Amino acid sequence: MRRPIIAGNWKMNLLPGQAVALVDDLWGMISGQGSVEVVVCPPFMDIPAVSEMIGSGKMDIGLAAQNMHWEESGAFTGEVSPTMLLKFGVTHVIIGHSERRQFFGETDQGVNRKVRSALEHGLVPIMCVGETLKQREAGDTENVIVNQVKCGLFEADSARANGMVIAYEPLWAIGTGKAATALDAEEVISLVRRTVSETLNAETADRIRIQYGGSVNPDNISEFMSQQDIDGALVGGASLKAEDFAKIVRFS
Ligand code: PGA
Protein backbone atom coordinates (compact mmCIF):
# COMPACT_ATOMS: atom_id res chain seq x y z
CA MET A 1 0.00 0.00 0.00
CA ARG A 2 1.28 3.44 -0.90
CA ARG A 3 0.80 6.12 1.75
CA PRO A 4 -0.99 9.15 0.27
CA ILE A 5 1.00 12.37 0.12
CA ILE A 6 -0.62 15.80 0.01
CA ALA A 7 1.71 18.76 -0.59
CA GLY A 8 0.88 22.47 -0.45
CA ASN A 9 2.82 24.57 -2.96
CA TRP A 10 2.70 28.14 -1.68
CA LYS A 11 4.57 29.48 -4.74
CA MET A 12 5.81 33.10 -4.25
CA ASN A 13 3.35 33.92 -1.46
CA LEU A 14 3.47 34.66 2.29
CA LEU A 15 6.09 36.48 4.38
CA PRO A 16 7.76 34.45 7.16
CA GLY A 17 5.30 35.55 9.86
CA GLN A 18 2.33 34.64 7.67
CA ALA A 19 3.91 31.32 6.77
CA VAL A 20 4.42 30.40 10.43
CA ALA A 21 0.83 31.40 11.27
CA LEU A 22 -0.50 29.23 8.43
CA VAL A 23 1.47 26.19 9.62
CA ASP A 24 0.29 26.76 13.18
CA ASP A 25 -3.38 26.97 12.09
CA LEU A 26 -2.99 23.97 9.83
CA TRP A 27 -1.45 21.82 12.56
CA GLY A 28 -4.33 22.69 14.86
CA MET A 29 -6.67 21.16 12.28
CA ILE A 30 -4.73 18.10 11.16
CA SER A 31 -2.71 16.90 14.16
CA GLY A 32 -3.79 13.41 15.05
CA GLN A 33 -4.36 12.28 11.48
CA GLY A 34 -1.60 9.92 10.47
CA SER A 35 -2.83 8.28 7.32
CA VAL A 36 -1.65 11.00 4.95
CA GLU A 37 1.88 12.38 4.61
CA VAL A 38 1.55 16.18 4.65
CA VAL A 39 4.16 18.49 3.14
CA VAL A 40 4.34 22.28 2.87
CA CYS A 41 6.44 24.03 0.22
CA PRO A 42 7.23 27.62 1.31
CA PRO A 43 9.37 30.09 -0.63
CA PHE A 44 13.11 29.82 0.23
CA MET A 45 13.07 32.89 2.49
CA ASP A 46 10.34 31.39 4.69
CA ILE A 47 12.05 28.03 5.13
CA PRO A 48 14.10 28.85 8.28
CA ALA A 49 11.06 30.16 10.17
CA VAL A 50 8.77 27.32 9.07
CA SER A 51 11.47 24.76 9.84
CA GLU A 52 11.86 26.11 13.36
CA MET A 53 8.09 26.09 13.86
CA ILE A 54 7.73 22.48 12.70
CA GLY A 55 10.68 21.37 14.85
CA SER A 56 9.71 23.16 18.04
CA GLY A 57 6.04 22.15 17.70
CA LYS A 58 7.04 18.53 16.94
CA MET A 59 4.72 18.68 13.97
CA ASP A 60 4.55 15.72 11.63
CA ILE A 61 4.77 17.88 8.51
CA GLY A 62 7.35 17.53 5.73
CA LEU A 63 9.15 20.62 4.48
CA ALA A 64 9.80 21.09 0.77
CA ALA A 65 11.70 23.64 -1.25
CA GLN A 66 10.15 24.70 -4.57
CA ASN A 67 13.40 24.29 -6.53
CA MET A 68 17.13 23.68 -6.06
CA HIS A 69 20.40 23.56 -7.98
CA TRP A 70 22.01 20.15 -8.58
CA GLU A 71 25.49 21.17 -7.39
CA GLU A 72 26.49 21.48 -3.73
CA SER A 73 28.28 24.82 -4.18
CA GLY A 74 29.98 26.97 -6.78
CA ALA A 75 29.62 29.96 -9.07
CA PHE A 76 25.85 29.77 -9.60
CA THR A 77 24.52 33.22 -8.73
CA GLY A 78 21.03 33.18 -7.29
CA GLU A 79 20.87 29.43 -6.75
CA VAL A 80 20.35 27.29 -3.62
CA SER A 81 22.06 23.92 -3.15
CA PRO A 82 20.79 20.62 -1.75
CA THR A 83 23.23 20.79 1.18
CA MET A 84 21.91 24.25 2.10
CA LEU A 85 18.35 22.90 2.10
CA LEU A 86 19.34 19.95 4.29
CA LYS A 87 20.88 22.34 6.84
CA PHE A 88 17.42 23.84 7.34
CA GLY A 89 15.60 20.56 7.77
CA VAL A 90 14.17 20.42 4.26
CA THR A 91 12.96 16.90 3.42
CA HIS A 92 11.38 17.24 -0.05
CA VAL A 93 11.93 19.37 -3.13
CA ILE A 94 9.64 20.23 -6.04
CA ILE A 95 11.52 19.80 -9.29
CA GLY A 96 10.49 20.94 -12.76
CA HIS A 97 7.24 22.66 -11.82
CA SER A 98 5.59 23.91 -15.02
CA GLU A 99 6.04 27.52 -13.90
CA ARG A 100 9.80 26.92 -13.76
CA ARG A 101 9.76 25.21 -17.15
CA GLN A 102 7.59 27.96 -18.69
CA PHE A 103 9.03 31.13 -17.14
CA PHE A 104 12.60 30.17 -16.18
CA GLY A 105 13.70 27.99 -19.07
CA GLU A 106 14.00 24.70 -17.18
CA THR A 107 14.64 21.76 -19.50
CA ASP A 108 14.10 18.02 -19.14
CA GLN A 109 17.91 17.65 -18.87
CA GLY A 110 18.07 20.14 -16.00
CA VAL A 111 15.15 18.42 -14.30
CA ASN A 112 16.99 15.11 -14.60
CA ARG A 113 20.18 16.51 -13.01
CA LYS A 114 18.14 17.94 -10.15
CA VAL A 115 16.18 14.72 -9.59
CA ARG A 116 19.38 12.65 -9.44
CA SER A 117 21.07 15.16 -7.14
CA ALA A 118 18.06 15.28 -4.79
CA LEU A 119 18.01 11.46 -4.61
CA GLU A 120 21.76 11.34 -3.92
CA HIS A 121 21.34 13.85 -1.09
CA GLY A 122 18.45 12.02 0.53
CA LEU A 123 15.85 14.62 -0.44
CA VAL A 124 12.50 13.38 -1.81
CA PRO A 125 12.01 14.87 -5.28
CA ILE A 126 8.47 15.81 -6.31
CA MET A 127 9.04 15.80 -10.06
CA CYS A 128 6.35 17.61 -12.03
CA VAL A 129 5.17 16.67 -15.52
CA GLY A 130 2.24 17.92 -17.55
CA GLU A 131 1.01 18.90 -21.01
CA THR A 132 -0.20 22.27 -22.28
CA LEU A 133 -3.74 22.78 -23.62
CA LYS A 134 -2.33 23.00 -27.15
CA GLN A 135 -0.53 19.68 -26.75
CA ARG A 136 -3.66 18.03 -25.34
CA GLU A 137 -5.83 19.34 -28.18
CA ALA A 138 -3.28 18.11 -30.71
CA GLY A 139 -3.47 14.61 -29.20
CA ASP A 140 0.13 14.82 -27.96
CA THR A 141 -0.48 14.24 -24.25
CA GLU A 142 0.86 10.70 -24.23
CA ASN A 143 4.08 11.59 -26.09
CA VAL A 144 4.74 14.64 -23.95
CA ILE A 145 4.22 12.82 -20.66
CA VAL A 146 6.21 9.71 -21.61
CA ASN A 147 9.07 11.90 -22.78
CA GLN A 148 9.09 14.06 -19.63
CA VAL A 149 9.03 11.00 -17.35
CA LYS A 150 11.74 9.15 -19.31
CA CYS A 151 14.04 12.18 -19.48
CA GLY A 152 13.44 13.15 -15.86
CA LEU A 153 14.30 9.67 -14.57
CA PHE A 154 17.19 8.97 -16.97
CA GLU A 155 19.90 7.01 -15.12
CA ALA A 156 18.26 7.66 -11.75
CA ASP A 157 19.12 5.13 -9.03
CA SER A 158 16.02 2.95 -8.95
CA ALA A 159 16.40 1.88 -5.30
CA ARG A 160 16.47 5.53 -4.22
CA ALA A 161 13.73 6.45 -6.69
CA ASN A 162 11.32 4.11 -4.86
CA GLY A 163 10.77 6.90 -2.35
CA MET A 164 10.25 9.72 -4.81
CA VAL A 165 7.07 11.42 -5.92
CA ILE A 166 5.86 12.42 -9.38
CA ALA A 167 3.16 15.07 -9.77
CA TYR A 168 1.02 15.06 -12.90
CA GLU A 169 -0.13 18.64 -13.40
CA PRO A 170 -1.77 19.49 -16.72
CA LEU A 171 -0.86 23.13 -17.37
CA TRP A 172 -4.40 24.07 -18.36
CA ALA A 173 -5.65 23.00 -14.91
CA ILE A 174 -3.15 24.98 -12.83
CA GLY A 175 -4.64 28.04 -11.17
CA THR A 176 -7.59 28.06 -13.57
CA GLY A 177 -10.27 26.50 -11.38
CA LYS A 178 -10.71 23.93 -14.18
CA ALA A 179 -9.41 20.68 -12.73
CA ALA A 180 -9.00 17.61 -14.92
CA THR A 181 -11.66 14.97 -14.39
CA ALA A 182 -10.59 12.22 -12.04
CA LEU A 183 -10.82 9.72 -14.90
CA ASP A 184 -8.64 11.81 -17.23
CA ALA A 185 -6.10 12.27 -14.43
CA GLU A 186 -6.14 8.52 -13.68
CA GLU A 187 -5.55 7.70 -17.34
CA VAL A 188 -2.42 9.85 -17.55
CA ILE A 189 -1.18 8.83 -14.09
CA SER A 190 -1.40 5.13 -14.95
CA LEU A 191 0.60 5.96 -18.09
CA VAL A 192 3.18 7.66 -15.85
CA ARG A 193 3.38 4.49 -13.74
CA ARG A 194 3.84 2.26 -16.79
CA THR A 195 6.57 4.61 -18.03
CA VAL A 196 8.38 4.43 -14.68
CA SER A 197 8.27 0.65 -15.00
CA GLU A 198 9.83 0.80 -18.48
CA THR A 199 12.43 3.41 -17.51
CA LEU A 200 13.45 1.99 -14.10
CA ASN A 201 11.67 -1.20 -13.06
CA ALA A 202 8.33 -2.70 -12.01
CA GLU A 203 9.05 -2.55 -8.28
CA THR A 204 9.84 1.16 -8.37
CA ALA A 205 6.74 1.79 -10.47
CA ASP A 206 4.67 0.02 -7.85
CA ARG A 207 6.17 1.96 -4.93
CA ILE A 208 6.55 5.45 -6.34
CA ARG A 209 3.75 7.82 -5.38
CA ILE A 210 2.07 9.85 -8.11
CA GLN A 211 0.06 12.96 -7.33
CA TYR A 212 -2.47 14.89 -9.33
CA GLY A 213 -2.19 18.69 -9.30
CA GLY A 214 -4.23 21.48 -10.87
CA SER A 215 -7.18 23.24 -9.16
CA VAL A 216 -7.49 20.63 -6.41
CA ASN A 217 -9.96 21.79 -3.74
CA PRO A 218 -11.91 20.35 -0.79
CA ASP A 219 -14.80 19.41 -3.10
CA ASN A 220 -12.92 17.45 -5.74
CA ILE A 221 -10.13 15.78 -3.69
CA SER A 222 -12.02 12.62 -2.75
CA GLU A 223 -12.82 11.85 -6.37
CA PHE A 224 -9.14 12.02 -7.30
CA MET A 225 -8.14 9.96 -4.27
CA SER A 226 -10.62 7.21 -5.12
CA GLN A 227 -8.66 6.42 -8.28
CA GLN A 228 -6.36 3.43 -8.12
CA ASP A 229 -3.17 5.09 -9.32
CA ILE A 230 -3.57 8.52 -7.73
CA ASP A 231 -1.64 8.68 -4.46
CA GLY A 232 -2.13 12.28 -3.44
CA ALA A 233 -2.21 15.86 -4.63
CA LEU A 234 0.02 18.86 -5.20
CA VAL A 235 -2.15 21.78 -4.17
CA GLY A 236 -1.48 25.43 -5.05
CA GLY A 237 -4.14 28.08 -4.31
CA ALA A 238 -6.15 26.02 -1.83
CA SER A 239 -3.04 25.33 0.28
CA LEU A 240 -2.84 29.01 1.25
CA LYS A 241 -5.95 28.67 3.41
CA ALA A 242 -5.49 26.43 6.46
CA GLU A 243 -9.12 25.35 6.47
CA ASP A 244 -9.22 24.35 2.83
CA PHE A 245 -5.89 22.57 2.98
CA ALA A 246 -6.90 20.74 6.17
CA LYS A 247 -10.11 19.59 4.47
CA ILE A 248 -8.05 18.29 1.54
CA VAL A 249 -5.76 16.41 3.94
CA ARG A 250 -8.80 14.91 5.67
CA PHE A 251 -10.33 13.95 2.33
CA SER A 252 -11.74 10.61 3.40
P1 PGA B 1 -3.38 25.18 -8.21
O1 PGA B 1 -1.78 24.96 -8.43
O2 PGA B 1 -3.82 24.18 -7.17
O3 PGA B 1 -3.50 26.60 -7.74
O4 PGA B 1 -4.04 24.94 -9.52
C1 PGA B 1 -1.21 23.69 -8.44
C2 PGA B 1 0.29 23.78 -8.66
O5 PGA B 1 0.75 24.62 -9.44
O6 PGA B 1 1.06 23.00 -8.04
PDB file of N, CA, C and O in Angstrom, residues 95-96 101 107-117 119 125 127-129 144-157 161 164 166 195-196 199-200:
ATOM      1  N   ILE A  95      10.587  19.642  -8.172  1.00  0.00           N
ATOM      2  CA  ILE A  95      11.524  19.798  -9.287  1.00  0.00           C
ATOM      3  C   ILE A  95      10.748  19.843 -10.603  1.00  0.00           C
ATOM      4  O   ILE A  95       9.873  19.008 -10.855  1.00  0.00           O
ATOM      5  N   GLY A  96      11.085  20.845 -11.429  1.00  0.00           N
ATOM      6  CA  GLY A  96      10.487  20.944 -12.758  1.00  0.00           C
ATOM      7  C   GLY A  96       9.029  21.338 -12.757  1.00  0.00           C
ATOM      8  O   GLY A  96       8.272  20.940 -13.657  1.00  0.00           O
ATOM      9  N   ARG A 101       9.468  25.582 -15.759  1.00  0.00           N
ATOM     10  CA  ARG A 101       9.756  25.205 -17.148  1.00  0.00           C
ATOM     11  C   ARG A 101       9.341  26.343 -18.092  1.00  0.00           C
ATOM     12  O   ARG A 101      10.071  26.710 -19.014  1.00  0.00           O
ATOM     13  N   THR A 107      14.739  22.796 -18.460  1.00  0.00           N
ATOM     14  CA  THR A 107      14.644  21.759 -19.495  1.00  0.00           C
ATOM     15  C   THR A 107      14.536  20.385 -18.847  1.00  0.00           C
ATOM     16  O   THR A 107      14.825  20.218 -17.659  1.00  0.00           O
ATOM     17  N   ASP A 108      14.160  19.391 -19.649  1.00  0.00           N
ATOM     18  CA  ASP A 108      14.105  18.017 -19.142  1.00  0.00           C
ATOM     19  C   ASP A 108      15.478  17.574 -18.628  1.00  0.00           C
ATOM     20  O   ASP A 108      15.567  16.839 -17.650  1.00  0.00           O
ATOM     21  N   GLN A 109      16.558  18.040 -19.300  1.00  0.00           N
ATOM     22  CA  GLN A 109      17.910  17.650 -18.870  1.00  0.00           C
ATOM     23  C   GLN A 109      18.216  18.239 -17.494  1.00  0.00           C
ATOM     24  O   GLN A 109      18.776  17.573 -16.626  1.00  0.00           O
ATOM     25  N   GLY A 110      17.855  19.496 -17.306  1.00  0.00           N
ATOM     26  CA  GLY A 110      18.071  20.144 -15.999  1.00  0.00           C
ATOM     27  C   GLY A 110      17.255  19.453 -14.923  1.00  0.00           C
ATOM     28  O   GLY A 110      17.729  19.227 -13.807  1.00  0.00           O
ATOM     29  N   VAL A 111      16.024  19.117 -15.254  1.00  0.00           N
ATOM     30  CA  VAL A 111      15.152  18.418 -14.300  1.00  0.00           C
ATOM     31  C   VAL A 111      15.802  17.092 -13.899  1.00  0.00           C
ATOM     32  O   VAL A 111      15.859  16.733 -12.724  1.00  0.00           O
ATOM     33  N   ASN A 112      16.336  16.392 -14.878  1.00  0.00           N
ATOM     34  CA  ASN A 112      16.988  15.111 -14.598  1.00  0.00           C
ATOM     35  C   ASN A 112      18.196  15.277 -13.662  1.00  0.00           C
ATOM     36  O   ASN A 112      18.371  14.496 -12.710  1.00  0.00           O
ATOM     37  N   ARG A 113      19.012  16.294 -13.891  1.00  0.00           N
ATOM     38  CA  ARG A 113      20.179  16.507 -13.010  1.00  0.00           C
ATOM     39  C   ARG A 113      19.722  16.807 -11.592  1.00  0.00           C
ATOM     40  O   ARG A 113      20.308  16.355 -10.615  1.00  0.00           O
ATOM     41  N   LYS A 114      18.647  17.581 -11.473  1.00  0.00           N
ATOM     42  CA  LYS A 114      18.136  17.937 -10.148  1.00  0.00           C
ATOM     43  C   LYS A 114      17.530  16.720  -9.441  1.00  0.00           C
ATOM     44  O   LYS A 114      17.728  16.530  -8.245  1.00  0.00           O
ATOM     45  N   VAL A 115      16.786  15.915 -10.189  1.00  0.00           N
ATOM     46  CA  VAL A 115      16.180  14.718  -9.586  1.00  0.00           C
ATOM     47  C   VAL A 115      17.277  13.802  -9.062  1.00  0.00           C
ATOM     48  O   VAL A 115      17.224  13.335  -7.919  1.00  0.00           O
ATOM     49  N   ARG A 116      18.309  13.564  -9.883  1.00  0.00           N
ATOM     50  CA  ARG A 116      19.377  12.653  -9.443  1.00  0.00           C
ATOM     51  C   ARG A 116      20.137  13.228  -8.250  1.00  0.00           C
ATOM     52  O   ARG A 116      20.491  12.512  -7.316  1.00  0.00           O
ATOM     53  N   SER A 117      20.367  14.535  -8.266  1.00  0.00           N
ATOM     54  CA  SER A 117      21.065  15.165  -7.144  1.00  0.00           C
ATOM     55  C   SER A 117      20.229  15.075  -5.863  1.00  0.00           C
ATOM     56  O   SER A 117      20.749  14.755  -4.789  1.00  0.00           O
ATOM     57  N   LEU A 119      17.996  12.851  -5.073  1.00  0.00           N
ATOM     58  CA  LEU A 119      18.013  11.463  -4.606  1.00  0.00           C
ATOM     59  C   LEU A 119      19.341  11.149  -3.926  1.00  0.00           C
ATOM     60  O   LEU A 119      19.376  10.512  -2.872  1.00  0.00           O
ATOM     61  N   PRO A 125      12.431  13.984  -4.192  1.00  0.00           N
ATOM     62  CA  PRO A 125      12.010  14.865  -5.284  1.00  0.00           C
ATOM     63  C   PRO A 125      10.516  14.714  -5.552  1.00  0.00           C
ATOM     64  O   PRO A 125       9.988  13.600  -5.512  1.00  0.00           O
ATOM     65  N   MET A 127       8.767  15.403  -8.668  1.00  0.00           N
ATOM     66  CA  MET A 127       9.044  15.796 -10.055  1.00  0.00           C
ATOM     67  C   MET A 127       7.736  16.044 -10.801  1.00  0.00           C
ATOM     68  O   MET A 127       6.877  15.166 -10.851  1.00  0.00           O
ATOM     69  N   CYS A 128       7.609  17.253 -11.361  1.00  0.00           N
ATOM     70  CA  CYS A 128       6.349  17.614 -12.025  1.00  0.00           C
ATOM     71  C   CYS A 128       6.410  17.375 -13.530  1.00  0.00           C
ATOM     72  O   CYS A 128       7.416  17.697 -14.182  1.00  0.00           O
ATOM     73  N   VAL A 129       5.327  16.836 -14.065  1.00  0.00           N
ATOM     74  CA  VAL A 129       5.174  16.669 -15.519  1.00  0.00           C
ATOM     75  C   VAL A 129       3.763  17.133 -15.884  1.00  0.00           C
ATOM     76  O   VAL A 129       2.876  17.155 -15.035  1.00  0.00           O
ATOM     77  N   VAL A 144       4.129  13.627 -24.807  1.00  0.00           N
ATOM     78  CA  VAL A 144       4.742  14.639 -23.947  1.00  0.00           C
ATOM     79  C   VAL A 144       5.043  14.046 -22.575  1.00  0.00           C
ATOM     80  O   VAL A 144       6.144  14.188 -22.036  1.00  0.00           O
ATOM     81  N   ILE A 145       4.068  13.353 -22.015  1.00  0.00           N
ATOM     82  CA  ILE A 145       4.223  12.816 -20.657  1.00  0.00           C
ATOM     83  C   ILE A 145       5.287  11.715 -20.623  1.00  0.00           C
ATOM     84  O   ILE A 145       6.164  11.707 -19.752  1.00  0.00           O
ATOM     85  N   VAL A 146       5.224  10.802 -21.586  1.00  0.00           N
ATOM     86  CA  VAL A 146       6.213   9.710 -21.614  1.00  0.00           C
ATOM     87  C   VAL A 146       7.615  10.299 -21.725  1.00  0.00           C
ATOM     88  O   VAL A 146       8.537   9.895 -21.016  1.00  0.00           O
ATOM     89  N   ASN A 147       7.767  11.291 -22.583  1.00  0.00           N
ATOM     90  CA  ASN A 147       9.074  11.904 -22.779  1.00  0.00           C
ATOM     91  C   ASN A 147       9.570  12.615 -21.506  1.00  0.00           C
ATOM     92  O   ASN A 147      10.728  12.457 -21.113  1.00  0.00           O
ATOM     93  N   GLN A 148       8.679  13.361 -20.854  1.00  0.00           N
ATOM     94  CA  GLN A 148       9.087  14.060 -19.629  1.00  0.00           C
ATOM     95  C   GLN A 148       9.482  13.071 -18.530  1.00  0.00           C
ATOM     96  O   GLN A 148      10.452  13.279 -17.812  1.00  0.00           O
ATOM     97  N   VAL A 149       8.727  11.983 -18.406  1.00  0.00           N
ATOM     98  CA  VAL A 149       9.034  10.999 -17.351  1.00  0.00           C
ATOM     99  C   VAL A 149      10.348  10.293 -17.672  1.00  0.00           C
ATOM    100  O   VAL A 149      11.229  10.161 -16.806  1.00  0.00           O
ATOM    101  N   LYS A 150      10.510   9.870 -18.930  1.00  0.00           N
ATOM    102  CA  LYS A 150      11.741   9.150 -19.312  1.00  0.00           C
ATOM    103  C   LYS A 150      12.965  10.033 -19.128  1.00  0.00           C
ATOM    104  O   LYS A 150      13.979   9.595 -18.581  1.00  0.00           O
ATOM    105  N   CYS A 151      12.886  11.273 -19.612  1.00  0.00           N
ATOM    106  CA  CYS A 151      14.042  12.183 -19.479  1.00  0.00           C
ATOM    107  C   CYS A 151      14.309  12.495 -18.012  1.00  0.00           C
ATOM    108  O   CYS A 151      15.457  12.504 -17.579  1.00  0.00           O
ATOM    109  N   GLY A 152      13.271  12.754 -17.255  1.00  0.00           N
ATOM    110  CA  GLY A 152      13.443  13.150 -15.859  1.00  0.00           C
ATOM    111  C   GLY A 152      14.088  12.054 -15.028  1.00  0.00           C
ATOM    112  O   GLY A 152      14.840  12.328 -14.098  1.00  0.00           O
ATOM    113  N   LEU A 153      13.796  10.802 -15.375  1.00  0.00           N
ATOM    114  CA  LEU A 153      14.302   9.672 -14.571  1.00  0.00           C
ATOM    115  C   LEU A 153      15.544   9.018 -15.175  1.00  0.00           C
ATOM    116  O   LEU A 153      16.045   8.028 -14.635  1.00  0.00           O
ATOM    117  N   PHE A 154      16.050   9.574 -16.271  1.00  0.00           N
ATOM    118  CA  PHE A 154      17.185   8.969 -16.972  1.00  0.00           C
ATOM    119  C   PHE A 154      18.354   8.701 -16.007  1.00  0.00           C
ATOM    120  O   PHE A 154      18.825   9.595 -15.306  1.00  0.00           O
ATOM    121  N   GLU A 155      18.776   7.442 -15.966  1.00  0.00           N
ATOM    122  CA  GLU A 155      19.901   7.008 -15.115  1.00  0.00           C
ATOM    123  C   GLU A 155      19.726   7.340 -13.631  1.00  0.00           C
ATOM    124  O   GLU A 155      20.706   7.475 -12.896  1.00  0.00           O
ATOM    125  N   ALA A 156      18.492   7.472 -13.191  1.00  0.00           N
ATOM    126  CA  ALA A 156      18.256   7.656 -11.750  1.00  0.00           C
ATOM    127  C   ALA A 156      18.451   6.310 -11.056  1.00  0.00           C
ATOM    128  O   ALA A 156      18.186   5.264 -11.652  1.00  0.00           O
ATOM    129  N   ASP A 157      18.921   6.344  -9.823  1.00  0.00           N
ATOM    130  CA  ASP A 157      19.117   5.130  -9.032  1.00  0.00           C
ATOM    131  C   ASP A 157      17.735   4.593  -8.635  1.00  0.00           C
ATOM    132  O   ASP A 157      16.998   5.246  -7.906  1.00  0.00           O
ATOM    133  N   ALA A 161      14.929   5.862  -6.052  1.00  0.00           N
ATOM    134  CA  ALA A 161      13.734   6.445  -6.691  1.00  0.00           C
ATOM    135  C   ALA A 161      12.437   5.850  -6.150  1.00  0.00           C
ATOM    136  O   ALA A 161      11.368   6.440  -6.324  1.00  0.00           O
ATOM    137  N   MET A 164      10.558   8.400  -4.254  1.00  0.00           N
ATOM    138  CA  MET A 164      10.255   9.720  -4.811  1.00  0.00           C
ATOM    139  C   MET A 164       8.781   9.876  -5.193  1.00  0.00           C
ATOM    140  O   MET A 164       7.985   8.943  -5.101  1.00  0.00           O
ATOM    141  N   ILE A 166       6.062  11.721  -8.097  1.00  0.00           N
ATOM    142  CA  ILE A 166       5.856  12.423  -9.376  1.00  0.00           C
ATOM    143  C   ILE A 166       4.500  13.115  -9.288  1.00  0.00           C
ATOM    144  O   ILE A 166       3.540  12.541  -8.757  1.00  0.00           O
ATOM    145  N   THR A 195       5.311   4.060 -17.505  1.00  0.00           N
ATOM    146  CA  THR A 195       6.570   4.608 -18.033  1.00  0.00           C
ATOM    147  C   THR A 195       7.696   4.488 -17.001  1.00  0.00           C
ATOM    148  O   THR A 195       8.849   4.235 -17.365  1.00  0.00           O
ATOM    149  N   VAL A 196       7.373   4.636 -15.730  1.00  0.00           N
ATOM    150  CA  VAL A 196       8.383   4.435 -14.675  1.00  0.00           C
ATOM    151  C   VAL A 196       8.854   2.981 -14.729  1.00  0.00           C
ATOM    152  O   VAL A 196      10.043   2.689 -14.627  1.00  0.00           O
ATOM    153  N   THR A 199      11.189   2.640 -17.626  1.00  0.00           N
ATOM    154  CA  THR A 199      12.433   3.409 -17.508  1.00  0.00           C
ATOM    155  C   THR A 199      13.308   2.872 -16.368  1.00  0.00           C
ATOM    156  O   THR A 199      14.523   2.798 -16.511  1.00  0.00           O
ATOM    157  N   LEU A 200      12.681   2.508 -15.250  1.00  0.00           N
ATOM    158  CA  LEU A 200      13.445   1.991 -14.103  1.00  0.00           C
ATOM    159  C   LEU A 200      13.097   0.509 -13.931  1.00  0.00           C
ATOM    160  O   LEU A 200      13.702  -0.331 -14.569  1.00  0.00           O
TER     161      LEU A 200
END
